[in-house]
Coordinates of C-alpha atoms and ligand atoms in Angstrom, one line a residue:
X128 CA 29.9 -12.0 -2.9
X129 CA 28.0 -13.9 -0.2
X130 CA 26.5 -11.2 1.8
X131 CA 27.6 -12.0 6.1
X132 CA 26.0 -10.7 9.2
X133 CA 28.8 -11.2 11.6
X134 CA 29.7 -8.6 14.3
X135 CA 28.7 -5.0 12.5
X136 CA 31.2 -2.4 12.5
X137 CA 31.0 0.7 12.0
X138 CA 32.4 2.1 7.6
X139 CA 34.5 4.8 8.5
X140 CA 37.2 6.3 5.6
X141 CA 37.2 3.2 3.5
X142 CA 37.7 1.0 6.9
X143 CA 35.3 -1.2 9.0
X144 CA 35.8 -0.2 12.3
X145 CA 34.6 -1.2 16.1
X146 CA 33.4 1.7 18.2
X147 CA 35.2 2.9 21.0
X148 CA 32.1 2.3 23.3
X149 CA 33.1 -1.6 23.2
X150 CA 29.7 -1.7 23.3
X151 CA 26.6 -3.5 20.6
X152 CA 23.3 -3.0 19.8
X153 CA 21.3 -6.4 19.5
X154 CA 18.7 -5.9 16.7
X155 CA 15.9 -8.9 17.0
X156 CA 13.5 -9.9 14.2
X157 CA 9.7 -8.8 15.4
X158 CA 8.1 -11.8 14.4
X159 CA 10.1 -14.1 16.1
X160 CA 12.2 -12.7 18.9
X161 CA 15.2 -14.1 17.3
X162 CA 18.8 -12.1 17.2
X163 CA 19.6 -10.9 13.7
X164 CA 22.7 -8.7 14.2
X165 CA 24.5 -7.3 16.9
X166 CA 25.7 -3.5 15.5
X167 CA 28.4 -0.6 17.2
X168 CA 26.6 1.5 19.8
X169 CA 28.8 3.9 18.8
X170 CA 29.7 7.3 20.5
X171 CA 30.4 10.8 19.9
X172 CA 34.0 10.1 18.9
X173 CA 33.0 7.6 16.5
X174 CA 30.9 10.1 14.8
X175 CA 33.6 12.5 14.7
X176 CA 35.8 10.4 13.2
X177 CA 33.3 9.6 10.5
X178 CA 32.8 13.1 9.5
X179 CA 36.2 14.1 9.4
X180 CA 36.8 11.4 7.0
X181 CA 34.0 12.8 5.1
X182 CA 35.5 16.1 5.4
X183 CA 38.3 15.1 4.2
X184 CA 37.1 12.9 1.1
X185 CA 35.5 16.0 0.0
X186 CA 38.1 18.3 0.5
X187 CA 41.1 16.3 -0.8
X188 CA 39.8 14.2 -3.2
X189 CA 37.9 15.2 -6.6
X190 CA 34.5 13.5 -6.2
X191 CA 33.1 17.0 -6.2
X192 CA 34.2 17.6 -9.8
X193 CA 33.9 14.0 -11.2
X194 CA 30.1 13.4 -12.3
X195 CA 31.1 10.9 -14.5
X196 CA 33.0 9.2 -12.0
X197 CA 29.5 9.1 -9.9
X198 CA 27.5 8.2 -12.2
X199 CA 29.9 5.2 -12.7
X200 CA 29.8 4.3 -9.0
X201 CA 26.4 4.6 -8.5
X202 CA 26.0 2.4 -12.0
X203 CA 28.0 -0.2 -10.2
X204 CA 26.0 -0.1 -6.8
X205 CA 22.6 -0.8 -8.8
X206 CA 24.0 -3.6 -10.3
X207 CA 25.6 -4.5 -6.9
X208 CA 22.0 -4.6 -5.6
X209 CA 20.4 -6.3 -8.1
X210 CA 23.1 -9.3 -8.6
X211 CA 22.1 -9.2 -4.4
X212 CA 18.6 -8.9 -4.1
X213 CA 17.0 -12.1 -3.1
X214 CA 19.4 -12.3 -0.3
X215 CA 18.8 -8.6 0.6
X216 CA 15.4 -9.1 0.4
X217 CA 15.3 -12.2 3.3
X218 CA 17.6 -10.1 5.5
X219 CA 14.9 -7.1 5.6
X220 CA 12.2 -9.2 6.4
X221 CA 13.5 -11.2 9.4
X222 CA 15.1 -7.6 10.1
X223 CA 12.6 -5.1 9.7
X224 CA 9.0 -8.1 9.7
X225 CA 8.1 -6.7 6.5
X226 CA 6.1 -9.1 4.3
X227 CA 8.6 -10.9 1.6
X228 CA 7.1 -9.6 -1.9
X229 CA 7.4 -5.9 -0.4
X230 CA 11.1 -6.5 1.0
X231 CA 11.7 -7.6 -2.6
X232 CA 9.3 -4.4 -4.0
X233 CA 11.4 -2.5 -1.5
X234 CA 15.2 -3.7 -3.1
X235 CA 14.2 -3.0 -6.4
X236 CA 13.0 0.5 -5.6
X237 CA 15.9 1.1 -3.8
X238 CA 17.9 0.3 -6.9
X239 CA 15.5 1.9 -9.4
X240 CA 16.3 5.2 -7.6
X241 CA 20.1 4.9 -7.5
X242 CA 19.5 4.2 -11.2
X243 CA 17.8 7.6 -11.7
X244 CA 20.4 9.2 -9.8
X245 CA 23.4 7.8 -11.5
X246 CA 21.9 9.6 -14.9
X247 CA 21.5 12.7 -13.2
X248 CA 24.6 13.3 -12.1
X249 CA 26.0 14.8 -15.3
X250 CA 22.6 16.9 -15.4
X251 CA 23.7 19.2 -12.4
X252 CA 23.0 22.7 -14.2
X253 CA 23.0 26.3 -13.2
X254 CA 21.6 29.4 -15.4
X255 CA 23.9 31.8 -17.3
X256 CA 22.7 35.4 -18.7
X257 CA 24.2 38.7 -20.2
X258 CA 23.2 41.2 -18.2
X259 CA 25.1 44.2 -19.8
X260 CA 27.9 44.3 -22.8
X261 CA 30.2 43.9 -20.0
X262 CA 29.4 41.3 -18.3
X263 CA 28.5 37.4 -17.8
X264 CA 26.6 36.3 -14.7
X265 CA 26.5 32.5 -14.3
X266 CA 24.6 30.6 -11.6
X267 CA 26.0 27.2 -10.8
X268 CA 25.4 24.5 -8.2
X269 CA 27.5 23.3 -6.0
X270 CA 27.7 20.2 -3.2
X271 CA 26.3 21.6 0.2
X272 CA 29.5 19.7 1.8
X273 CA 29.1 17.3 4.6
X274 CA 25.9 15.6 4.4
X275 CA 24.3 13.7 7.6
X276 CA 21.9 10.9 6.8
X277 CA 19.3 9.5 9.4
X278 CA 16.9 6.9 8.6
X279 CA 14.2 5.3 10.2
X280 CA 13.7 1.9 10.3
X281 CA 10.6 0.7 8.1
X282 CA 11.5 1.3 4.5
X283 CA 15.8 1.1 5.4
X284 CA 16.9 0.5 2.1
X285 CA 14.7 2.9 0.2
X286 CA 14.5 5.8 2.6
X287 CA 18.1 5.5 2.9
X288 CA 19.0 6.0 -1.1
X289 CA 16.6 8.5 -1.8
X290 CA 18.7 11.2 0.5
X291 CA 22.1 9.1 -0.3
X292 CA 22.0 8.6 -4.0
X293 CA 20.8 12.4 -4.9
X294 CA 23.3 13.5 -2.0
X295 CA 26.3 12.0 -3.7
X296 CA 24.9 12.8 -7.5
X297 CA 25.3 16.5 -6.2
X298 CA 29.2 15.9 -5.2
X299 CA 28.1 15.7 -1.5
X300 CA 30.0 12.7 1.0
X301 CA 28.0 11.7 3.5
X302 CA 27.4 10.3 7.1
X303 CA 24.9 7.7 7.4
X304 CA 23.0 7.2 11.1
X305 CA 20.7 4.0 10.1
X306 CA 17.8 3.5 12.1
X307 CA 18.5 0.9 15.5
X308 CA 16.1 -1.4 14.9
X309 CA 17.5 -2.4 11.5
X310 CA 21.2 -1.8 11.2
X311 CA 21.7 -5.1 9.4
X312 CA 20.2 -4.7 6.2
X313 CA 22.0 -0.7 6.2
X314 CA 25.5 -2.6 6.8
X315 CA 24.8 -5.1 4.2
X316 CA 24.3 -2.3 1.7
X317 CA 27.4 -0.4 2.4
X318 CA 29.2 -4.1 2.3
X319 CA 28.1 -3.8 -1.1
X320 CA 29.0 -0.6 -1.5
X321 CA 32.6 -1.0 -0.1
X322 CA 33.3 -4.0 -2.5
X323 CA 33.3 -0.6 -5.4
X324 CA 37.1 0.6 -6.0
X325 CA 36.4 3.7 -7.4
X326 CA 34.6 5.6 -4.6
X327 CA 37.1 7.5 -3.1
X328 CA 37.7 6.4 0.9
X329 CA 35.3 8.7 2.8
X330 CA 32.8 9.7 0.5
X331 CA 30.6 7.5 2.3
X332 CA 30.5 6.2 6.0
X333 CA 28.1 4.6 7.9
X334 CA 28.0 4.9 11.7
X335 CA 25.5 2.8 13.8
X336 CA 24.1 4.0 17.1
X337 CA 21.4 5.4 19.3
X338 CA 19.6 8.3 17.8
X339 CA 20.3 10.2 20.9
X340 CA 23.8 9.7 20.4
X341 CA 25.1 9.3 16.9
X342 CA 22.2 11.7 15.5
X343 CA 22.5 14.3 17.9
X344 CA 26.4 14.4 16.8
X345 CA 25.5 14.8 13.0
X346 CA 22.8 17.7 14.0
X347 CA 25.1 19.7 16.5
X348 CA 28.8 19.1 14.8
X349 CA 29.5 22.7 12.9
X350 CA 31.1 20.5 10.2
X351 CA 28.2 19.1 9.0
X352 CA 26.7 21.3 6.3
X353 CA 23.3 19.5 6.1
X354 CA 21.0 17.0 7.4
X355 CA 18.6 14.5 5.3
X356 CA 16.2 13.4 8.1
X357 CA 13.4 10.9 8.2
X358 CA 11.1 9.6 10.5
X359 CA 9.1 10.9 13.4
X360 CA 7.8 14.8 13.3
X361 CA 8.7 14.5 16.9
X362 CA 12.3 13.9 16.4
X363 CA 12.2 16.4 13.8
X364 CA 11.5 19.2 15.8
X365 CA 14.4 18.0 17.7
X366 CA 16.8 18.3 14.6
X367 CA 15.7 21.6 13.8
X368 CA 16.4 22.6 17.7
X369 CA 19.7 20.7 17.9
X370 CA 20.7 22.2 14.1
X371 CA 19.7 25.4 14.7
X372 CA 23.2 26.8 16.5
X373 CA 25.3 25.9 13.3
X374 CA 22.3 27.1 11.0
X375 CA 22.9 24.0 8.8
X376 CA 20.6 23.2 5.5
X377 CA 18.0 20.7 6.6
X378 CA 16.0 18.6 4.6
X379 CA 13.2 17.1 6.6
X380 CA 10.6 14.3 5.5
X381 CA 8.4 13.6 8.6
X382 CA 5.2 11.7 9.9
X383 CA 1.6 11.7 8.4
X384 CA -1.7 11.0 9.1
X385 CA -3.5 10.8 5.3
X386 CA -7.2 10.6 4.4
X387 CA -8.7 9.1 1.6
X388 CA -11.8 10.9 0.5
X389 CA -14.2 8.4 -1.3
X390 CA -17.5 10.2 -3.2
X391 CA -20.8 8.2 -3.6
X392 CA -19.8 7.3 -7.5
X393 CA -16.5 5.9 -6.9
X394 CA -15.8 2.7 -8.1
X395 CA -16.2 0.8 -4.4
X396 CA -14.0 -2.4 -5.4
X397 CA -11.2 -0.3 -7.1
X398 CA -11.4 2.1 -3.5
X399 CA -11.5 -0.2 -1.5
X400 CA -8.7 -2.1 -3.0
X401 CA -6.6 0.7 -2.8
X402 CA -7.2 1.5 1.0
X403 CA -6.3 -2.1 2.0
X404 CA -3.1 -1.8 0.2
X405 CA -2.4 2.0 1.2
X406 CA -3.5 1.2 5.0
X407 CA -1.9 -2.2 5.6
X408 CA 0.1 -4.6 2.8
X409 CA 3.1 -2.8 3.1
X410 CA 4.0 -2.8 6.3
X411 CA 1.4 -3.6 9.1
X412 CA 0.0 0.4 8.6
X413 CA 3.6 1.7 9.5
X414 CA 4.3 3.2 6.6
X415 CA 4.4 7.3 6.8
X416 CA 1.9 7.8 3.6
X417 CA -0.5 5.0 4.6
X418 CA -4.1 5.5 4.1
X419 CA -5.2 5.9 7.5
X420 CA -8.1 8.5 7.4
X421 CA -10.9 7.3 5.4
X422 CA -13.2 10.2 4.6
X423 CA -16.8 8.0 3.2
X424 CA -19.7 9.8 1.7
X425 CA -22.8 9.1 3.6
X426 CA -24.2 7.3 0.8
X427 CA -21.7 4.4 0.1
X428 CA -20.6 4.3 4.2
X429 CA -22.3 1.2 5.3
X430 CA -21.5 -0.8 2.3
X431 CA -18.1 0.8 2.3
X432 CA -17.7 -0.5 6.0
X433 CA -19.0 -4.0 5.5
X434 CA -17.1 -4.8 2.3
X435 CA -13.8 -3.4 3.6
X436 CA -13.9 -5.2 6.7
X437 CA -15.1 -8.4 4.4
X438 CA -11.7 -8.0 2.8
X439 CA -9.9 -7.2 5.5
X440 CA -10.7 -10.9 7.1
X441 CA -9.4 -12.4 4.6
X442 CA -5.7 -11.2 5.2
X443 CA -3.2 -13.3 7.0
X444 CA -1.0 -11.9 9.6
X445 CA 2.1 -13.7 10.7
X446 CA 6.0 -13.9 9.9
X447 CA 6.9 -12.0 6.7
X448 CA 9.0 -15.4 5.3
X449 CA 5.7 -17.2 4.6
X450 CA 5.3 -16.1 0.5
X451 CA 1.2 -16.0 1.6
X452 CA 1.5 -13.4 4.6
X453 CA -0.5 -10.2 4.0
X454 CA 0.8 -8.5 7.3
X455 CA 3.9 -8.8 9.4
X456 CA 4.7 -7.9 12.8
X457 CA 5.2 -4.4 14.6
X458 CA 8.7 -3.5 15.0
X459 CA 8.7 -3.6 18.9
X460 CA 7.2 -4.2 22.1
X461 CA 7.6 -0.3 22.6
X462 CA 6.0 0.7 19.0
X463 CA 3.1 -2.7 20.2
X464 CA 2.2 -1.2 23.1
X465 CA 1.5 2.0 21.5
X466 CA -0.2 0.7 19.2
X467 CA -2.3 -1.3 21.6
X468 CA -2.8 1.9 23.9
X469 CA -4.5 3.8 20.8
X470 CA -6.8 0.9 20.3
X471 CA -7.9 1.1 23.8
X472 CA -8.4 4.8 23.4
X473 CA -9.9 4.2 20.2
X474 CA -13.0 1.6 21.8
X475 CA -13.5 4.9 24.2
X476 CA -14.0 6.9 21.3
X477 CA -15.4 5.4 18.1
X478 CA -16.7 1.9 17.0
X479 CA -14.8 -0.8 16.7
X480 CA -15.7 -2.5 13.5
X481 CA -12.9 -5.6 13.6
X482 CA -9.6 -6.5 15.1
X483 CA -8.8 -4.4 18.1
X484 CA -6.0 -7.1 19.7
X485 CA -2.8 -8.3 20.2
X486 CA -2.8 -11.7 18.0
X487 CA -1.0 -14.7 19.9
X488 CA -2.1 -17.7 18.4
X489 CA 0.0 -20.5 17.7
X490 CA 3.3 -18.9 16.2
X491 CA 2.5 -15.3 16.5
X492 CA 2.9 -15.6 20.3
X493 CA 6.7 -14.9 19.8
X494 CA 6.1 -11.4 17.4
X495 CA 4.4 -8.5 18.1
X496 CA 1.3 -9.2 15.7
X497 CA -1.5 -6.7 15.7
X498 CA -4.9 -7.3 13.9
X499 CA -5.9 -5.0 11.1
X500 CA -8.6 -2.9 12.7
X501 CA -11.2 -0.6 12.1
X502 CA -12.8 2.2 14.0
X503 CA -15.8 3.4 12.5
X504 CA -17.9 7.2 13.2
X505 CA -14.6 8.5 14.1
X506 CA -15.2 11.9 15.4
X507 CA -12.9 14.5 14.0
X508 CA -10.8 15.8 16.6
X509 CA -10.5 12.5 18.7
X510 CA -6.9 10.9 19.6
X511 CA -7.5 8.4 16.8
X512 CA -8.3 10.8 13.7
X513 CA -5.5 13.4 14.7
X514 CA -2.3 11.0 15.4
X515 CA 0.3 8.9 13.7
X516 CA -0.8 5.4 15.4
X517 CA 1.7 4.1 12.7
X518 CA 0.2 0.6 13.6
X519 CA -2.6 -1.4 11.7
X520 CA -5.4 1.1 12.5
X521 CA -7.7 2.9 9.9
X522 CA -10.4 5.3 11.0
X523 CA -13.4 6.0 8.9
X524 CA -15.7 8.9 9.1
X525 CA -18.6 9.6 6.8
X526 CA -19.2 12.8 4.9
X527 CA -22.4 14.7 3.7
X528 CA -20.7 17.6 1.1
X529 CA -17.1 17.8 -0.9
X530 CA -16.6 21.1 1.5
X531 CA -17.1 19.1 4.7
X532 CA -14.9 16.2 3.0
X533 CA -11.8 18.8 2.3
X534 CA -12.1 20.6 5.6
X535 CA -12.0 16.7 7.5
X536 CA -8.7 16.2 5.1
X537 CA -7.1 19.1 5.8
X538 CA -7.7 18.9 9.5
X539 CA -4.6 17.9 11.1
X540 CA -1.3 19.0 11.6
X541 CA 0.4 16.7 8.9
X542 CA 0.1 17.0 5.0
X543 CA 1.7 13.9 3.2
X544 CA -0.2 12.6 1.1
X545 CA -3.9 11.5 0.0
X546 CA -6.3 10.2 -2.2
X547 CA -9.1 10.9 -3.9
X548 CA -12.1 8.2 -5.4
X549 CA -14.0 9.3 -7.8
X550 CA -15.2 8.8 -11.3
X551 CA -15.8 12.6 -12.4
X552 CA -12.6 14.0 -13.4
X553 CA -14.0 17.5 -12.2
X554 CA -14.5 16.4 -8.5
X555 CA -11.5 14.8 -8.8
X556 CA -9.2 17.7 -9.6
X557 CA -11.1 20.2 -7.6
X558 CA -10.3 18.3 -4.5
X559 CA -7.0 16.9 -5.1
X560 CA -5.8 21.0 -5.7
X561 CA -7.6 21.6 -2.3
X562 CA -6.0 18.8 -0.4
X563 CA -3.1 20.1 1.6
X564 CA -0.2 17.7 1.0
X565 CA 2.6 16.8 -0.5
X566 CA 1.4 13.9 -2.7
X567 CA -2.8 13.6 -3.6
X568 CA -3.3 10.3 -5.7
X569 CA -6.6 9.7 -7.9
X570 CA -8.5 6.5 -8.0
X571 CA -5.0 5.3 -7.1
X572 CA -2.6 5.0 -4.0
X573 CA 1.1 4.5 -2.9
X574 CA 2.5 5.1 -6.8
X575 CA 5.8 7.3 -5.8
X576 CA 7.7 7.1 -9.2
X577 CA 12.1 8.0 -8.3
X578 CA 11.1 11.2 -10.9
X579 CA 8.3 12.7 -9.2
X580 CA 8.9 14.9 -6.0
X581 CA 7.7 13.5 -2.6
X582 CA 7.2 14.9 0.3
X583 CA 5.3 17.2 3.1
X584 CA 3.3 20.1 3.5
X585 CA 2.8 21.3 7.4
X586 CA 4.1 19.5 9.9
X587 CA 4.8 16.4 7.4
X588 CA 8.1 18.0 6.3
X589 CA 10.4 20.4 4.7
X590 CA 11.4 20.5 1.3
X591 CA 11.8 17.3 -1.1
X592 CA 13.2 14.2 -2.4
X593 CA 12.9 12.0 -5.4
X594 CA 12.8 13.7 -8.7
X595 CA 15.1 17.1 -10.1
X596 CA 14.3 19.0 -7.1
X597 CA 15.5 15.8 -5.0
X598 CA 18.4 16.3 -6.4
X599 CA 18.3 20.3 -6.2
X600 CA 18.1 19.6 -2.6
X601 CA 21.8 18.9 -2.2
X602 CA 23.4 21.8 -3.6
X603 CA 24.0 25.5 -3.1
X604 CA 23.4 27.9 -5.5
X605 CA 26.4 30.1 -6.2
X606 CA 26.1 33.4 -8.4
X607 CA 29.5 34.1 -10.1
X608 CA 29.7 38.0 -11.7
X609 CA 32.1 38.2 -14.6
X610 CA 33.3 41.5 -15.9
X611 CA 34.4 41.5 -19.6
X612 CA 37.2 44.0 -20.2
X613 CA 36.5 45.9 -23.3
Ligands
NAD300 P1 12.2 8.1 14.6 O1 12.1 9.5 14.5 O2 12.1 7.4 15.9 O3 13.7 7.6 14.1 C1 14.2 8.1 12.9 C2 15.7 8.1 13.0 O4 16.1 9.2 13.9 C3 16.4 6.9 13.6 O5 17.6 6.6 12.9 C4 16.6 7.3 15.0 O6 17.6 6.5 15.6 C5 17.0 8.7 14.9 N1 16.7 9.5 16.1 C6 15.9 9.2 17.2 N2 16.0 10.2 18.1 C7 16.9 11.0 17.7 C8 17.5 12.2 18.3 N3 17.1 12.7 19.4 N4 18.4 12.9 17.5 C9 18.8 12.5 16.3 N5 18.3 11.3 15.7 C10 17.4 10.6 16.4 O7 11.3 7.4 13.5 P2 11.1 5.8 13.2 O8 10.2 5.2 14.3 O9 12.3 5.2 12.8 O10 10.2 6.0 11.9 C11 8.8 6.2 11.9 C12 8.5 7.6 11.6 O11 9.1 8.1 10.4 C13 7.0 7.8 11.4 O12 6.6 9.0 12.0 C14 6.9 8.0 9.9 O13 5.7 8.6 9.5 C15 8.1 8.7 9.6 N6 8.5 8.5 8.2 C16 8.4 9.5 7.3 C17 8.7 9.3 6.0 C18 8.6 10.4 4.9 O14 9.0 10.2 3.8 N7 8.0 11.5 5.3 C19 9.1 8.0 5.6 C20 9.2 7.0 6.5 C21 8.9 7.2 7.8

């Protein structure tokens, strides 16, 4: 199947459908202004009519009791994806700017985790235990129900799966809100997906739309049993507010802000290595684990600074489609002129070590190109150490003791992830069980394995995906007494 990006509409009970709004949403790629798709701005109807399919599917039909059936139809979506994937791959990067080799890193990881998922679904287990001579209790899970899916924008394919596969593993149908900036890539999965007979009409359904609209639907509407959000901790406090009057199951996985602590013995190549590719090869530092706090014993700081910004001149920023680009674009002219707004707040507060522009040379005049750029004797507390820039920014502060290191780590309101350099496995450990977040990586970064759990401490997030509790995140418990008649 050739994969199309016509006029998007809207999957809805099996159907493609226009929205009632009449209306589109252009989406443009970032590195070259160019129209990519135009996608439903859909409306509050359209949303309802999505999750009374769902509804329906799950009431109705018996995808709730099939796991082999789901583990077939998820099968057949991973090889639907991989049979797919180069041309998957393009459409994210002139979609979403990302560099090429991560779009394709990206589509295999997206299918890598359906893959885990589709061998879990006949592993969905509960407890059983004889309490007395009379009796049986059983725990079992069950689907939570109606699932609402919104997605952000920078990793579409993946952070879309990792709530989607685990939510229909569990028995769940869902209703997918992708994010507006990258509809395209979304609607060409679930193009895919639609091409697969045996997933009954209505398990899944995609609706594209303003976050304001079409996610404030899926958070408010009583029918929906849970939410699987990503993106900004702002908007997440939103969801909880806008969920809280149907007291629905949430399932949060928010912003970060995550140091890397590098001792005086850490191997320097190896750490700096791994903040370059934490910080900024993925996608131009917006990325919600990237390694944007660099914590530098005293010792190593100035050759830490001058070798990391050696490397860093060495990258090449520019349109994601060129095989040899480091760095793409930022998403928007609204997420650029954040960005650009740190930077100046930044040169108030710290030293600016490189970068520190808008890049408009030849070509990159028509994206929104940012230079890698580092601030250096960051003082904790300042704009730039405490906030998500979620831009190509990377602060470094140096460090006299391991205490002084933690307590800089652990000082803002996020909890995501984080790293630690060293080459005594004693440090190491002490102060990876002292950071406070989610994920801590050793002489390592950005390894998130579909089996391990992922996700945020603090502000960063509630609960987890990936892995068995991933999948634990989907379901109800239900006790069921049984008395035994004698
Ligand atoms: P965002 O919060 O702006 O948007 C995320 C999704 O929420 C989009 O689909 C958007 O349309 C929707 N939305 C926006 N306003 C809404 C509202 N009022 N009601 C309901 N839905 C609404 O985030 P983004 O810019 O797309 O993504 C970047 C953010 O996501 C960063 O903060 C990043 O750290 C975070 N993120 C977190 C993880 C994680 O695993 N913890 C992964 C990726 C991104």
């Amino acid at each position: 199947m050739q994969i199309e990006i016509p006029l998007l509409r809207n999957f809805i009970g099996g159907d493609w459908i226009p929205s009632s709004s009449g209306e589109v949403i252009i989406s443009r790629n970032p590195a070259t202004g160019e129209e990519i798709s135009r996608s439903q701005k859909s409306t509050v109807q359209d949303v309802r009519m999505a999750i009374e399919a769902a509804e329906n599917s799950f009431n109705t039909t018996d995808w709730r009791y099939e796991p082999s059936r789901r583990a077939d139809c998820l099968h057949s979506l991973v090889k639907k994806i991989r049979d797919h994937a180069e041309s998957l791959s393009n459409l994210m990067t002139v979609e979403s700017g990302k560099p090429i080799r991560v779009s394709r890193f990206e589509v295999a990881r997206a299918a890598d985790i359906i893959d885990y998922y589709s061998g879990l679904c006949r592993n969905v287990f509960g407890r059983a235990t004889e309490l007395s001579r009379q009796s049986l209790d059983l725990v079992v899970r069950e689907p939570v129900g109606i699932v609402g899916i919104i997605s952000p924008w920078n990793w579409p394919l993946v952070l879309l799966v990792r709530s989607m596969a685990p939510a229909l593993a569990a028995g769940n149908t869902v209703v997918v809100k992708p994010a507006s900036y990258t509809p395209a890539i979304n609607i060409a999965f679930f193009q895919l997906l639609s091409t697969i007979n045996e997933f009954d009409k209505g398990v899944v359904n995609c609706v594209t739309g303003p976050g304001e609209i079409v996610g404030s639907e899926l958070a408010t509407n009583n029918k929906v049993n849970m939410i699987s959000f990503t993106g900004d901790t702002v908007t997440g406090k939103k969801i909880v507010q806008m969920s809280s009057n149907s007291i629905k199951k949430l399932s949060l996985e928010l912003g970060g802000k995550s140091p890397s602590i590098i001792f005086a013995d850490a191997q320097l190549d190896n750490a700096i290595k791994g903040c370059l590719s934490g910080a900024w090869l993925s996608c131009a530092g917006q990325v919600c684990y990237a390694s944007t706090r660099l914590i530098v014993h005293r010792k190593i700081h100035a050759e830490f600074v001058r070798k990391f910004k050696d490397q860093i001149s060495s990258l090449k920023v520019g349109n994601g489609l060129d095989e040899t680009v480091d760095v793409g674009p930022i998403i928007s002219e609204t997420q650029l002129d954040d960005v650009l707004n740190y930077i100046e707040t930044g040169k108030q507060e710290a030293n600016l070590v490189i970068g520190g522009r808008r890049l408009t040379e030849g070509n990159l005049s028509k994206g929104f190109f940012v230079a890698p750029t580092i601030f250096d004797e960051v003082r904790q507390g300042s704009r730039i150490e405490q906030e998500e820039i979620f831009g190509p920014v990377v602060t470094v502060s140096p460090f006299e003791t391991e205490e002084e290191a933690i307590q800089m780590a652990n000082n803002t309101i996020y909890g995501l992830a984080g790293s630690v350099w060293t080459k005594d496995v004693d440090t190491a450990i002490r102060v990876a069980k002292q950071v406070r977040a989610g994920t801590v990586w050793v002489n390592s970064y950005s390894s998130i394995p579909p089996s391990m759990e992922y996700g945020g401490y603090k502000q960063s997030g509630i609960g987890r995906m990936l892995g068995l509790e991933g999948l634990h995140e989907f379901t109800e418990m239900k006790h069921i007494g049984l008395h035994i008649s004698s």
